[in-house]
mmCIF file of C-alpha atoms in Angstrom:
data_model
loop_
_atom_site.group_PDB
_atom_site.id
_atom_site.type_symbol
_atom_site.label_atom_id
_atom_site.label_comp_id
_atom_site.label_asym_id
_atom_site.label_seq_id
_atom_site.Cartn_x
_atom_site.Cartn_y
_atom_site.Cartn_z
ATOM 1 C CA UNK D 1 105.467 127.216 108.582
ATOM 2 C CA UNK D 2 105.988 123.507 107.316
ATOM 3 C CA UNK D 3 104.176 121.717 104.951
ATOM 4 C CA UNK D 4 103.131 118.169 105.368
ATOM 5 C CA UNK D 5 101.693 116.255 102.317
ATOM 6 C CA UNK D 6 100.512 112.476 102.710
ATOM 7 C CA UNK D 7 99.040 113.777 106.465
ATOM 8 C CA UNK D 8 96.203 111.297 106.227
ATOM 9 C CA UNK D 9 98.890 108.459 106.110
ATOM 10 C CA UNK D 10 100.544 106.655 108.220
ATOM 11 C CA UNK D 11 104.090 108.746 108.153
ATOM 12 C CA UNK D 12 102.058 111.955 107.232
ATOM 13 C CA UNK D 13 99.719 112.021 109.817
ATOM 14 C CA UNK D 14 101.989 110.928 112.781
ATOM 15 C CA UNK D 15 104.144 113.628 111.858
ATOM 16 C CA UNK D 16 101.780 116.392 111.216
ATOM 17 C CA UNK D 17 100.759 115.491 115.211
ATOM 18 C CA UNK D 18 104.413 115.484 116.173
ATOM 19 C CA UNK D 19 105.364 118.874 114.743
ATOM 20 C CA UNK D 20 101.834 120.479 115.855
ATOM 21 C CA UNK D 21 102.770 119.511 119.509
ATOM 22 C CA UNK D 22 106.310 120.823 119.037
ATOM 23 C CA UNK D 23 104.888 123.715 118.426
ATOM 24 C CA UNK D 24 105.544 124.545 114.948
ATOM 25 C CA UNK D 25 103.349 126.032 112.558
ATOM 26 C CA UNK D 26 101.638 123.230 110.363
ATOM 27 C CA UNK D 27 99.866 123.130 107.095
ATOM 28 C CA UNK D 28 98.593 120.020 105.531
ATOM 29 C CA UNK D 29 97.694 119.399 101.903
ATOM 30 C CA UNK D 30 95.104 117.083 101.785
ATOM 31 C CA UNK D 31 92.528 116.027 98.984
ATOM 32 C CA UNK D 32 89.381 114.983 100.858
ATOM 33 C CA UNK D 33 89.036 117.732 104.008
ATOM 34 C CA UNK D 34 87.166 114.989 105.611
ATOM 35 C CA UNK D 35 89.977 112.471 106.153
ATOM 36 C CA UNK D 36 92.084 115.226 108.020
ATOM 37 C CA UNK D 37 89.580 115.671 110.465
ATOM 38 C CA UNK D 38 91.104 113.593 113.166
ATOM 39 C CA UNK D 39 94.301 116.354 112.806
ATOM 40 C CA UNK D 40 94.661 118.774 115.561
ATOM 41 C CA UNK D 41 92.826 122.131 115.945
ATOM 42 C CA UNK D 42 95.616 124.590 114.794
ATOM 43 C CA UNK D 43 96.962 122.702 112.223
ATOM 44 C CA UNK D 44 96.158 124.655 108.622
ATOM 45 C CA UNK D 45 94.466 122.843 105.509
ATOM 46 C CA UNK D 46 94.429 123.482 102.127
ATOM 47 C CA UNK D 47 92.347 121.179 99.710
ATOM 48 C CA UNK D 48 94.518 120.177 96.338
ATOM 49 C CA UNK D 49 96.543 117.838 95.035
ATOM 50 C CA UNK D 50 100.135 117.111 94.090
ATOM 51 C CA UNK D 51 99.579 116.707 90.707
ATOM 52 C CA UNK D 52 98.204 120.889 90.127
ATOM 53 C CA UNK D 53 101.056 123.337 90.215
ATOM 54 C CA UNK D 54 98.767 125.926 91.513
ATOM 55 C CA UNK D 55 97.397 123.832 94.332
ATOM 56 C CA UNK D 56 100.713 122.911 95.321
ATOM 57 C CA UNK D 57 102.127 126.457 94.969
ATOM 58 C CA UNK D 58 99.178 127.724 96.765
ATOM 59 C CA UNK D 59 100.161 125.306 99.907
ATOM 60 C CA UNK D 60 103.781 126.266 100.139
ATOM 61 C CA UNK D 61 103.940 129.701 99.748
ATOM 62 C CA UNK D 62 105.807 130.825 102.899
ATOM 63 C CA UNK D 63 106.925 127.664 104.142
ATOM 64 C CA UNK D 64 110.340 127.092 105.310
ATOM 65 C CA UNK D 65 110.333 123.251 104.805
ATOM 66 C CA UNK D 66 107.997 120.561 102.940
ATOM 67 C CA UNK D 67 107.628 116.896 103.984
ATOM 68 C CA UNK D 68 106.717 114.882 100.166
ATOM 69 C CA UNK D 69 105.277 112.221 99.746
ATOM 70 C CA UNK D 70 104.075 111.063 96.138
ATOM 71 C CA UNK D 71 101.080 109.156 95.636
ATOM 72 C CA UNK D 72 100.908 109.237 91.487
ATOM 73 C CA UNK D 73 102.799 106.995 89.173
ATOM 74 C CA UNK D 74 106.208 107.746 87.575
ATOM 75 C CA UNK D 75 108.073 111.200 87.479
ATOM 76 C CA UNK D 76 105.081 113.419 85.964
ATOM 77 C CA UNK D 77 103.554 114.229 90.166
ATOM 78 C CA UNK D 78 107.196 114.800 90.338
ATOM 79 C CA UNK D 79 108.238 117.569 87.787
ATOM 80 C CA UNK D 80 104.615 119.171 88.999
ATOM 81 C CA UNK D 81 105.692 119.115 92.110
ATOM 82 C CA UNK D 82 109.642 120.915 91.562
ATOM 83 C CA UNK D 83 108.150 123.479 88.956
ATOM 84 C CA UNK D 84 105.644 124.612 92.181
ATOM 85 C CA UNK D 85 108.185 124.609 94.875
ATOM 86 C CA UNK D 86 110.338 126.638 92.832
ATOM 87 C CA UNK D 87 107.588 129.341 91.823
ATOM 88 C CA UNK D 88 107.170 129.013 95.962
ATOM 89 C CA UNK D 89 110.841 130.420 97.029
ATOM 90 C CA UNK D 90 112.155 126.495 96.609
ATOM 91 C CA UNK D 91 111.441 125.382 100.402
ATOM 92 C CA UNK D 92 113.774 122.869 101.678
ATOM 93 C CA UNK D 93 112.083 119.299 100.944
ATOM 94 C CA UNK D 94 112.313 115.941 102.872
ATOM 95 C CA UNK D 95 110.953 113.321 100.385
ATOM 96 C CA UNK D 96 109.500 110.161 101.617
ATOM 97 C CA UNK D 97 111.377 107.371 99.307
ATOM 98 C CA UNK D 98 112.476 104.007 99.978
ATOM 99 C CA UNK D 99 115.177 101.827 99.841
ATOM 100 C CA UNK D 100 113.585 100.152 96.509
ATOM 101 C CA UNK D 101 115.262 103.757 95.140
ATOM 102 C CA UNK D 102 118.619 101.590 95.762
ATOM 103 C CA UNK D 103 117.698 97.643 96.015
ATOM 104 C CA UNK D 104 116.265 97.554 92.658
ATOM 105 C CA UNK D 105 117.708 99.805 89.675
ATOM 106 C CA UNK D 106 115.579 100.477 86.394
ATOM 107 C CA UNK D 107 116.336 96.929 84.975
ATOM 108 C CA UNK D 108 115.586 94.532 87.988
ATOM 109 C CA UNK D 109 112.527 96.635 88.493
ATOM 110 C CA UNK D 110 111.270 99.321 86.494
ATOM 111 C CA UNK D 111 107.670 99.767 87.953
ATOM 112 C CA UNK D 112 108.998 100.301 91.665
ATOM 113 C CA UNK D 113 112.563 100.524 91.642
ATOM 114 C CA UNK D 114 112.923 102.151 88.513
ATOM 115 C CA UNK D 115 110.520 104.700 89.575
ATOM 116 C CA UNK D 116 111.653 105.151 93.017
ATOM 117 C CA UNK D 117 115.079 106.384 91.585
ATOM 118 C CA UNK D 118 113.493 108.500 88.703
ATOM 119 C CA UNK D 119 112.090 110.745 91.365
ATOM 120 C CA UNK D 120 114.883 110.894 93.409
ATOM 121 C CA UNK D 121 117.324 111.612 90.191
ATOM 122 C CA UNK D 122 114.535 114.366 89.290
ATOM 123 C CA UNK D 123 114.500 116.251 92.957
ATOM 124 C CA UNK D 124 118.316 115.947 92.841
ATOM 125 C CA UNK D 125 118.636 117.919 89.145
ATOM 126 C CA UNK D 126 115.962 120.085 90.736
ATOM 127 C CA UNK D 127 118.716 122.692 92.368
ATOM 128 C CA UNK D 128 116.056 122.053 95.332
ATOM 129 C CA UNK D 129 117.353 121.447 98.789
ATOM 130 C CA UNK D 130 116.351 118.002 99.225
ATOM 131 C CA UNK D 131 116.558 115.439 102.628
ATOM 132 C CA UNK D 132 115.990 111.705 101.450
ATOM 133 C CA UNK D 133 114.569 109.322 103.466
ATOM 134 C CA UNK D 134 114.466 105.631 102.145
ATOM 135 C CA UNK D 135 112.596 103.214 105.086
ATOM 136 C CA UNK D 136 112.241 99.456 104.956
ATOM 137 C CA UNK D 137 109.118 97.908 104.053
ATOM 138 C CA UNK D 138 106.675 99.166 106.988
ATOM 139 C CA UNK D 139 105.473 97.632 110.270
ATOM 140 C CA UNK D 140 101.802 98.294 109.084
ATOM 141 C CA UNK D 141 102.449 96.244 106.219
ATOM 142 C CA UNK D 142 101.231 93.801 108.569
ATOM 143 C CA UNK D 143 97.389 95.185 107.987
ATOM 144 C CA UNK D 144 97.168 93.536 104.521
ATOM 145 C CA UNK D 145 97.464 90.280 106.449
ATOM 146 C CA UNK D 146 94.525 91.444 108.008
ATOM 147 C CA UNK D 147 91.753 89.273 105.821
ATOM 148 C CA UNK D 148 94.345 86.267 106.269
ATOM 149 C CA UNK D 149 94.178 86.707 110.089
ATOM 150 C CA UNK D 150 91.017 86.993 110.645
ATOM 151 C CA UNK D 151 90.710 83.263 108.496
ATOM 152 C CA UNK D 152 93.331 81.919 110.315
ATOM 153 C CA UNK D 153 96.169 81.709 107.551
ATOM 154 C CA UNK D 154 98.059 84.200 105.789
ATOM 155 C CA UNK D 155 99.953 83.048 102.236
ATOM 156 C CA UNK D 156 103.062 85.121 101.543
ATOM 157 C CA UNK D 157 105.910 84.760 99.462
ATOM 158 C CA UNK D 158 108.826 86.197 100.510
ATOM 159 C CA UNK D 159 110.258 82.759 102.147
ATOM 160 C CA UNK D 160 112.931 82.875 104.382
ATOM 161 C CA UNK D 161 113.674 86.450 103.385
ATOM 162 C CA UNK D 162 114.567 89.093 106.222
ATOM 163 C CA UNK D 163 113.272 92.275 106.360
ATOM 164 C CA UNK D 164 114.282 94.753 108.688
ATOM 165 C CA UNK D 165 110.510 96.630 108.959
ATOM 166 C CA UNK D 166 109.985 100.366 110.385
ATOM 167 C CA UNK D 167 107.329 101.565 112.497
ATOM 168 C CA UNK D 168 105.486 104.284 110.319
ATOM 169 C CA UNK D 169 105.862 106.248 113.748
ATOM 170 C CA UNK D 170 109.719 106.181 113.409
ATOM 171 C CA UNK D 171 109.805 107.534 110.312
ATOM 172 C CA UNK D 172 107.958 110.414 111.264
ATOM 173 C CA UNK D 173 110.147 110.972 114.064
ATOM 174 C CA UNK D 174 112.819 111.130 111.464
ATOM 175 C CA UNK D 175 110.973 113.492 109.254
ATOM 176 C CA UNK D 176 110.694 116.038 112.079
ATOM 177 C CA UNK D 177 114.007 116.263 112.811
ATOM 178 C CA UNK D 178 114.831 116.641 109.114
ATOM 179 C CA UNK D 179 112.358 119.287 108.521
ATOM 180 C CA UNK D 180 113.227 121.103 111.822
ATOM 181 C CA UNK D 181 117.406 121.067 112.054
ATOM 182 C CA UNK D 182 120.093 121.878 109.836
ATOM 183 C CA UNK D 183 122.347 119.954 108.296
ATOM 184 C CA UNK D 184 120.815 117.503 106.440
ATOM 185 C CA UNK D 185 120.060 118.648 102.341
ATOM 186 C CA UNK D 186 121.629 116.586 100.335
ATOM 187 C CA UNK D 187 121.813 113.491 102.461
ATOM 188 C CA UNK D 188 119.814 109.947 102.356
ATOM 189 C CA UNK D 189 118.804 108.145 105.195
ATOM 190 C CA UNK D 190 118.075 104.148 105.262
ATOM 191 C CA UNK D 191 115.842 103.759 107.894
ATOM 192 C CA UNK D 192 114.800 100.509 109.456
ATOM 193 C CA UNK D 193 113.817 98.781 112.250
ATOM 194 C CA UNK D 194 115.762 97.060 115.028
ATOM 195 C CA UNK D 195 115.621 93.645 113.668
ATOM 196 C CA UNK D 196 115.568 91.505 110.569
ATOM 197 C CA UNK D 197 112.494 89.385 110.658
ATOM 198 C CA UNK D 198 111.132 86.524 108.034
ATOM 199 C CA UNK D 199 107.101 86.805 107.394
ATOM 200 C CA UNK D 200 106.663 83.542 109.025
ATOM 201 C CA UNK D 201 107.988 84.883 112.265
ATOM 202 C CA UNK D 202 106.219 87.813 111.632
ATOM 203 C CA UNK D 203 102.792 86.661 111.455
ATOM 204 C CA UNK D 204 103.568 84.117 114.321
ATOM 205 C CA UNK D 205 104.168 87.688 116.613
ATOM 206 C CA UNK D 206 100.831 89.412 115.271
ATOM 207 C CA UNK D 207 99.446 85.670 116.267
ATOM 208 C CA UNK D 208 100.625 86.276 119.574
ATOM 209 C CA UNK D 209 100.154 89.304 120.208
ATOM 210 C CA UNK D 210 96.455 88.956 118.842
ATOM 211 C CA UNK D 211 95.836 85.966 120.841
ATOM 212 C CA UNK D 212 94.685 84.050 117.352
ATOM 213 C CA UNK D 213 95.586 81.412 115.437
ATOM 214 C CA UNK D 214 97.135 81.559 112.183
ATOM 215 C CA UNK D 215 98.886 78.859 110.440
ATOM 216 C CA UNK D 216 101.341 80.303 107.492
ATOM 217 C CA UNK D 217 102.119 79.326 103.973
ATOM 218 C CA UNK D 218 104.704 80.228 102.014
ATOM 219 C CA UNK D 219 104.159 80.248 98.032
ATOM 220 C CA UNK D 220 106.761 80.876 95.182
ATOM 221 C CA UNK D 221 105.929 84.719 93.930
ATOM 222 C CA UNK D 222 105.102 83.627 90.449
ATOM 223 C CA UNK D 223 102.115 81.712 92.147
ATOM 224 C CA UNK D 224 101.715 84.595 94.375
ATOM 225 C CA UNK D 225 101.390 87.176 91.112
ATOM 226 C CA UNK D 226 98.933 84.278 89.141
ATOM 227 C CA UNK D 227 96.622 83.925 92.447
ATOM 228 C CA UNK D 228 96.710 88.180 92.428
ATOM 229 C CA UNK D 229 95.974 88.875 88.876
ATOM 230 C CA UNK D 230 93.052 85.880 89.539
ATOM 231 C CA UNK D 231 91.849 88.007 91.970
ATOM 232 C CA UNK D 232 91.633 91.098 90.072
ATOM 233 C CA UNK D 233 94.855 92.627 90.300
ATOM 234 C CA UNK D 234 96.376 94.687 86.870
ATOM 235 C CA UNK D 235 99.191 92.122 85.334
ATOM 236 C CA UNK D 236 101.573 94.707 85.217
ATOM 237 C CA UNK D 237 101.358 95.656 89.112
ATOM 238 C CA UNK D 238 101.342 91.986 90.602
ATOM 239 C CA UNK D 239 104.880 90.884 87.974
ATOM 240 C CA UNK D 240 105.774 94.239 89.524
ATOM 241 C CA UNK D 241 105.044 92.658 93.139
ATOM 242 C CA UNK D 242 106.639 89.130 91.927
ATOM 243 C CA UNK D 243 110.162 91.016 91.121
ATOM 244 C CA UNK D 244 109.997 92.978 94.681
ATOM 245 C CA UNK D 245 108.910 89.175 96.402
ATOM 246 C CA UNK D 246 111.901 87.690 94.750
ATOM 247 C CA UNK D 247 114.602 90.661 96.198
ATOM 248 C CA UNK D 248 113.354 89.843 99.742
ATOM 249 C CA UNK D 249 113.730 86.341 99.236
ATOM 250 C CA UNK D 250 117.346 86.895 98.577
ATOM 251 C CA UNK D 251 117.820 88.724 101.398
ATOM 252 C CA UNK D 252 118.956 92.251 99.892
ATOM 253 C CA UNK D 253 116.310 93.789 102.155
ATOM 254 C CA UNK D 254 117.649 91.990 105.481
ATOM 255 C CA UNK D 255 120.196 94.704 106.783
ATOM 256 C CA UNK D 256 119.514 96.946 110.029
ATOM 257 C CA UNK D 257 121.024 100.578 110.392
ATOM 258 C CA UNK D 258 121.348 102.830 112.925
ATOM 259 C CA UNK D 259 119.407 105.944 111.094
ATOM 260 C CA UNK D 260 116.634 106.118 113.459
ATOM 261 C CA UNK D 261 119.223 105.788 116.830
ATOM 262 C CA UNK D 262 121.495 108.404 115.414
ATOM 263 C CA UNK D 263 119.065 111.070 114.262
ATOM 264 C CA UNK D 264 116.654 110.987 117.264
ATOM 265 C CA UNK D 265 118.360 109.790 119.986
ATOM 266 C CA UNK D 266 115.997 106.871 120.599
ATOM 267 C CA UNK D 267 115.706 103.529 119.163
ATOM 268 C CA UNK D 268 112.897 102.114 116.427
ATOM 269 C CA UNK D 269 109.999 100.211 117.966
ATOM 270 C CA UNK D 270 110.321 96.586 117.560
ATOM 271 C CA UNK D 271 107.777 94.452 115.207
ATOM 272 C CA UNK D 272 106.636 93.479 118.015
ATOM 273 C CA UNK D 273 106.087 96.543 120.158
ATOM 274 C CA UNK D 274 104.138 98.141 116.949
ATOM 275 C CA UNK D 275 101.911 94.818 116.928
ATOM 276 C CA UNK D 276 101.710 95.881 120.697
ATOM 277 C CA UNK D 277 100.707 99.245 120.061
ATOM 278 C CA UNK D 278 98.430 98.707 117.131
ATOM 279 C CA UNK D 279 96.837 95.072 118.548
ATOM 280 C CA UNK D 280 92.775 96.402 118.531
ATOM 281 C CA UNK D 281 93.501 97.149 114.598
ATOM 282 C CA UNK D 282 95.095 93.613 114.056
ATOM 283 C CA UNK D 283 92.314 91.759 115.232
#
């Protein structure tokens, strides 16, 4: 039996499929029954959350392996989360991090980075069996565009900044074959795509792929943040996004690896081929 949190996500969900048609035994852990109706037949729910102990004990007991992701804020979801799997026979665990866990430490970043690592340095103390995986920013990061598409311009503010983005579907592949194989507690995997693309070249392949026009305009981040907390968004989340906009604008998120290749066999979609894939949603 495995144990898939996040399954009404874009990694979680994906992979839940995946491991259902391998034939595995499945469980999900889901908060709203209603969302994981599109799973499989066969697939098991329980209805809880990650930050109860007993919910979370409840879903693992028996399971060999348990695919994380966290949804709350800092390290408390976290400590829930170890104290459960412990009382549960301490299942092996394949956390869904990021590579903010390593771009930005506690001082360039404390909201995201900072808290990124905190987890990771708290499942590591944990005497758990632990698999990190640490993607690039997403390919579906491209939805948020989707209200700047649809008017014809998107604003960003990562500049010239390269990002080497991962198809949600990727990752999952990755997942399975970290839940499902020896060999690989202990280890962190930087997953990314392919290629290392700018946001101006990105938007001008969702453009094209979409059959739309949209015109691009890059802003500093400090405009970016003022425009976002006009708009509604808390202070402390959009300085949060302004630190994260200025590390892609350097370029420290611009490397490809060969994670994906190496562990599956098969090489990450493209930007492009998950534009492709996912054009209806885009437009």
């Amino acid at each position: 039996m495995l144990l898939v949190t996040g399954a009404t996500g874009n990694v979680g969900g994906p992979l839940a499929r995946r491991l259902h048609g391998q034939g595995h035994h499945v469980r999900v852990l889901v908060r709203d029954p209603a969302r994981a109706a599109t799973l499989p037949n066969g697939i098991e729910r329980v209805v809880g959350s990650l930050d109860s102990a007993a919910d979370v004990a409840r879903a693992a007991d028996d399971v060999e392996a348990v695919f994380l992701v966290q949804t709350g804020s800092g390290t408390a979801q976290t400590a829930t989360v170890v104290d459960a799997l412990r009382g549960a026979g301490a299942p092996r665990v394949v956390l869904l991090s990021s590579v903010g866990a390593r771009l930005m430490p506690l001082g360039d970043n404390p909201v995201i980075g900072g808290a990124l690592a905190a987890r990771e340095d708290l499942l590591r103390a944990s005497g758990l069996e632990v698999t990190y995986l640490r993607p690039n920013a997403f390919a579906s990061n491209a939805l948020w565009w989707l209200d700047g598409v649809r008017a014809g311009r998107v604003v960003a503010a990562t500049g010239e900044g390269r990002q080497a983005v991962i198809a949600p579907e990727d990752i999952a592949r990755v997942a399975a074959v970290a839940l499902t194989e020896d060999g690989h507690a202990g280890k962190g995997y930087t997953l990314t795509g392919p290629e290392a693309l700018t946001a101006r070249e990105m938007v001008a392949t969702v453009a094209e792929v979409t059959g739309q026009e949209v015109e691009f305009e890059d802003v500093t981040p400090r405009a970016y943040a003022e425009t976002s907390i006009t708009a509604g968004v808390p202070e402390e989340q959009a300085y949060a996004l302004e630190a994260l906009h200025h590390v892609f604008r350097l370029g420290r998120a611009a490397y490809v690896t060969d994670d994906v290749r190496n562990l599956t066999g098969e090489a990450p979609l493209t930007f492009r081929a998950w534009c492709e894939r996912h054009a209806a949603s885009l437009r």
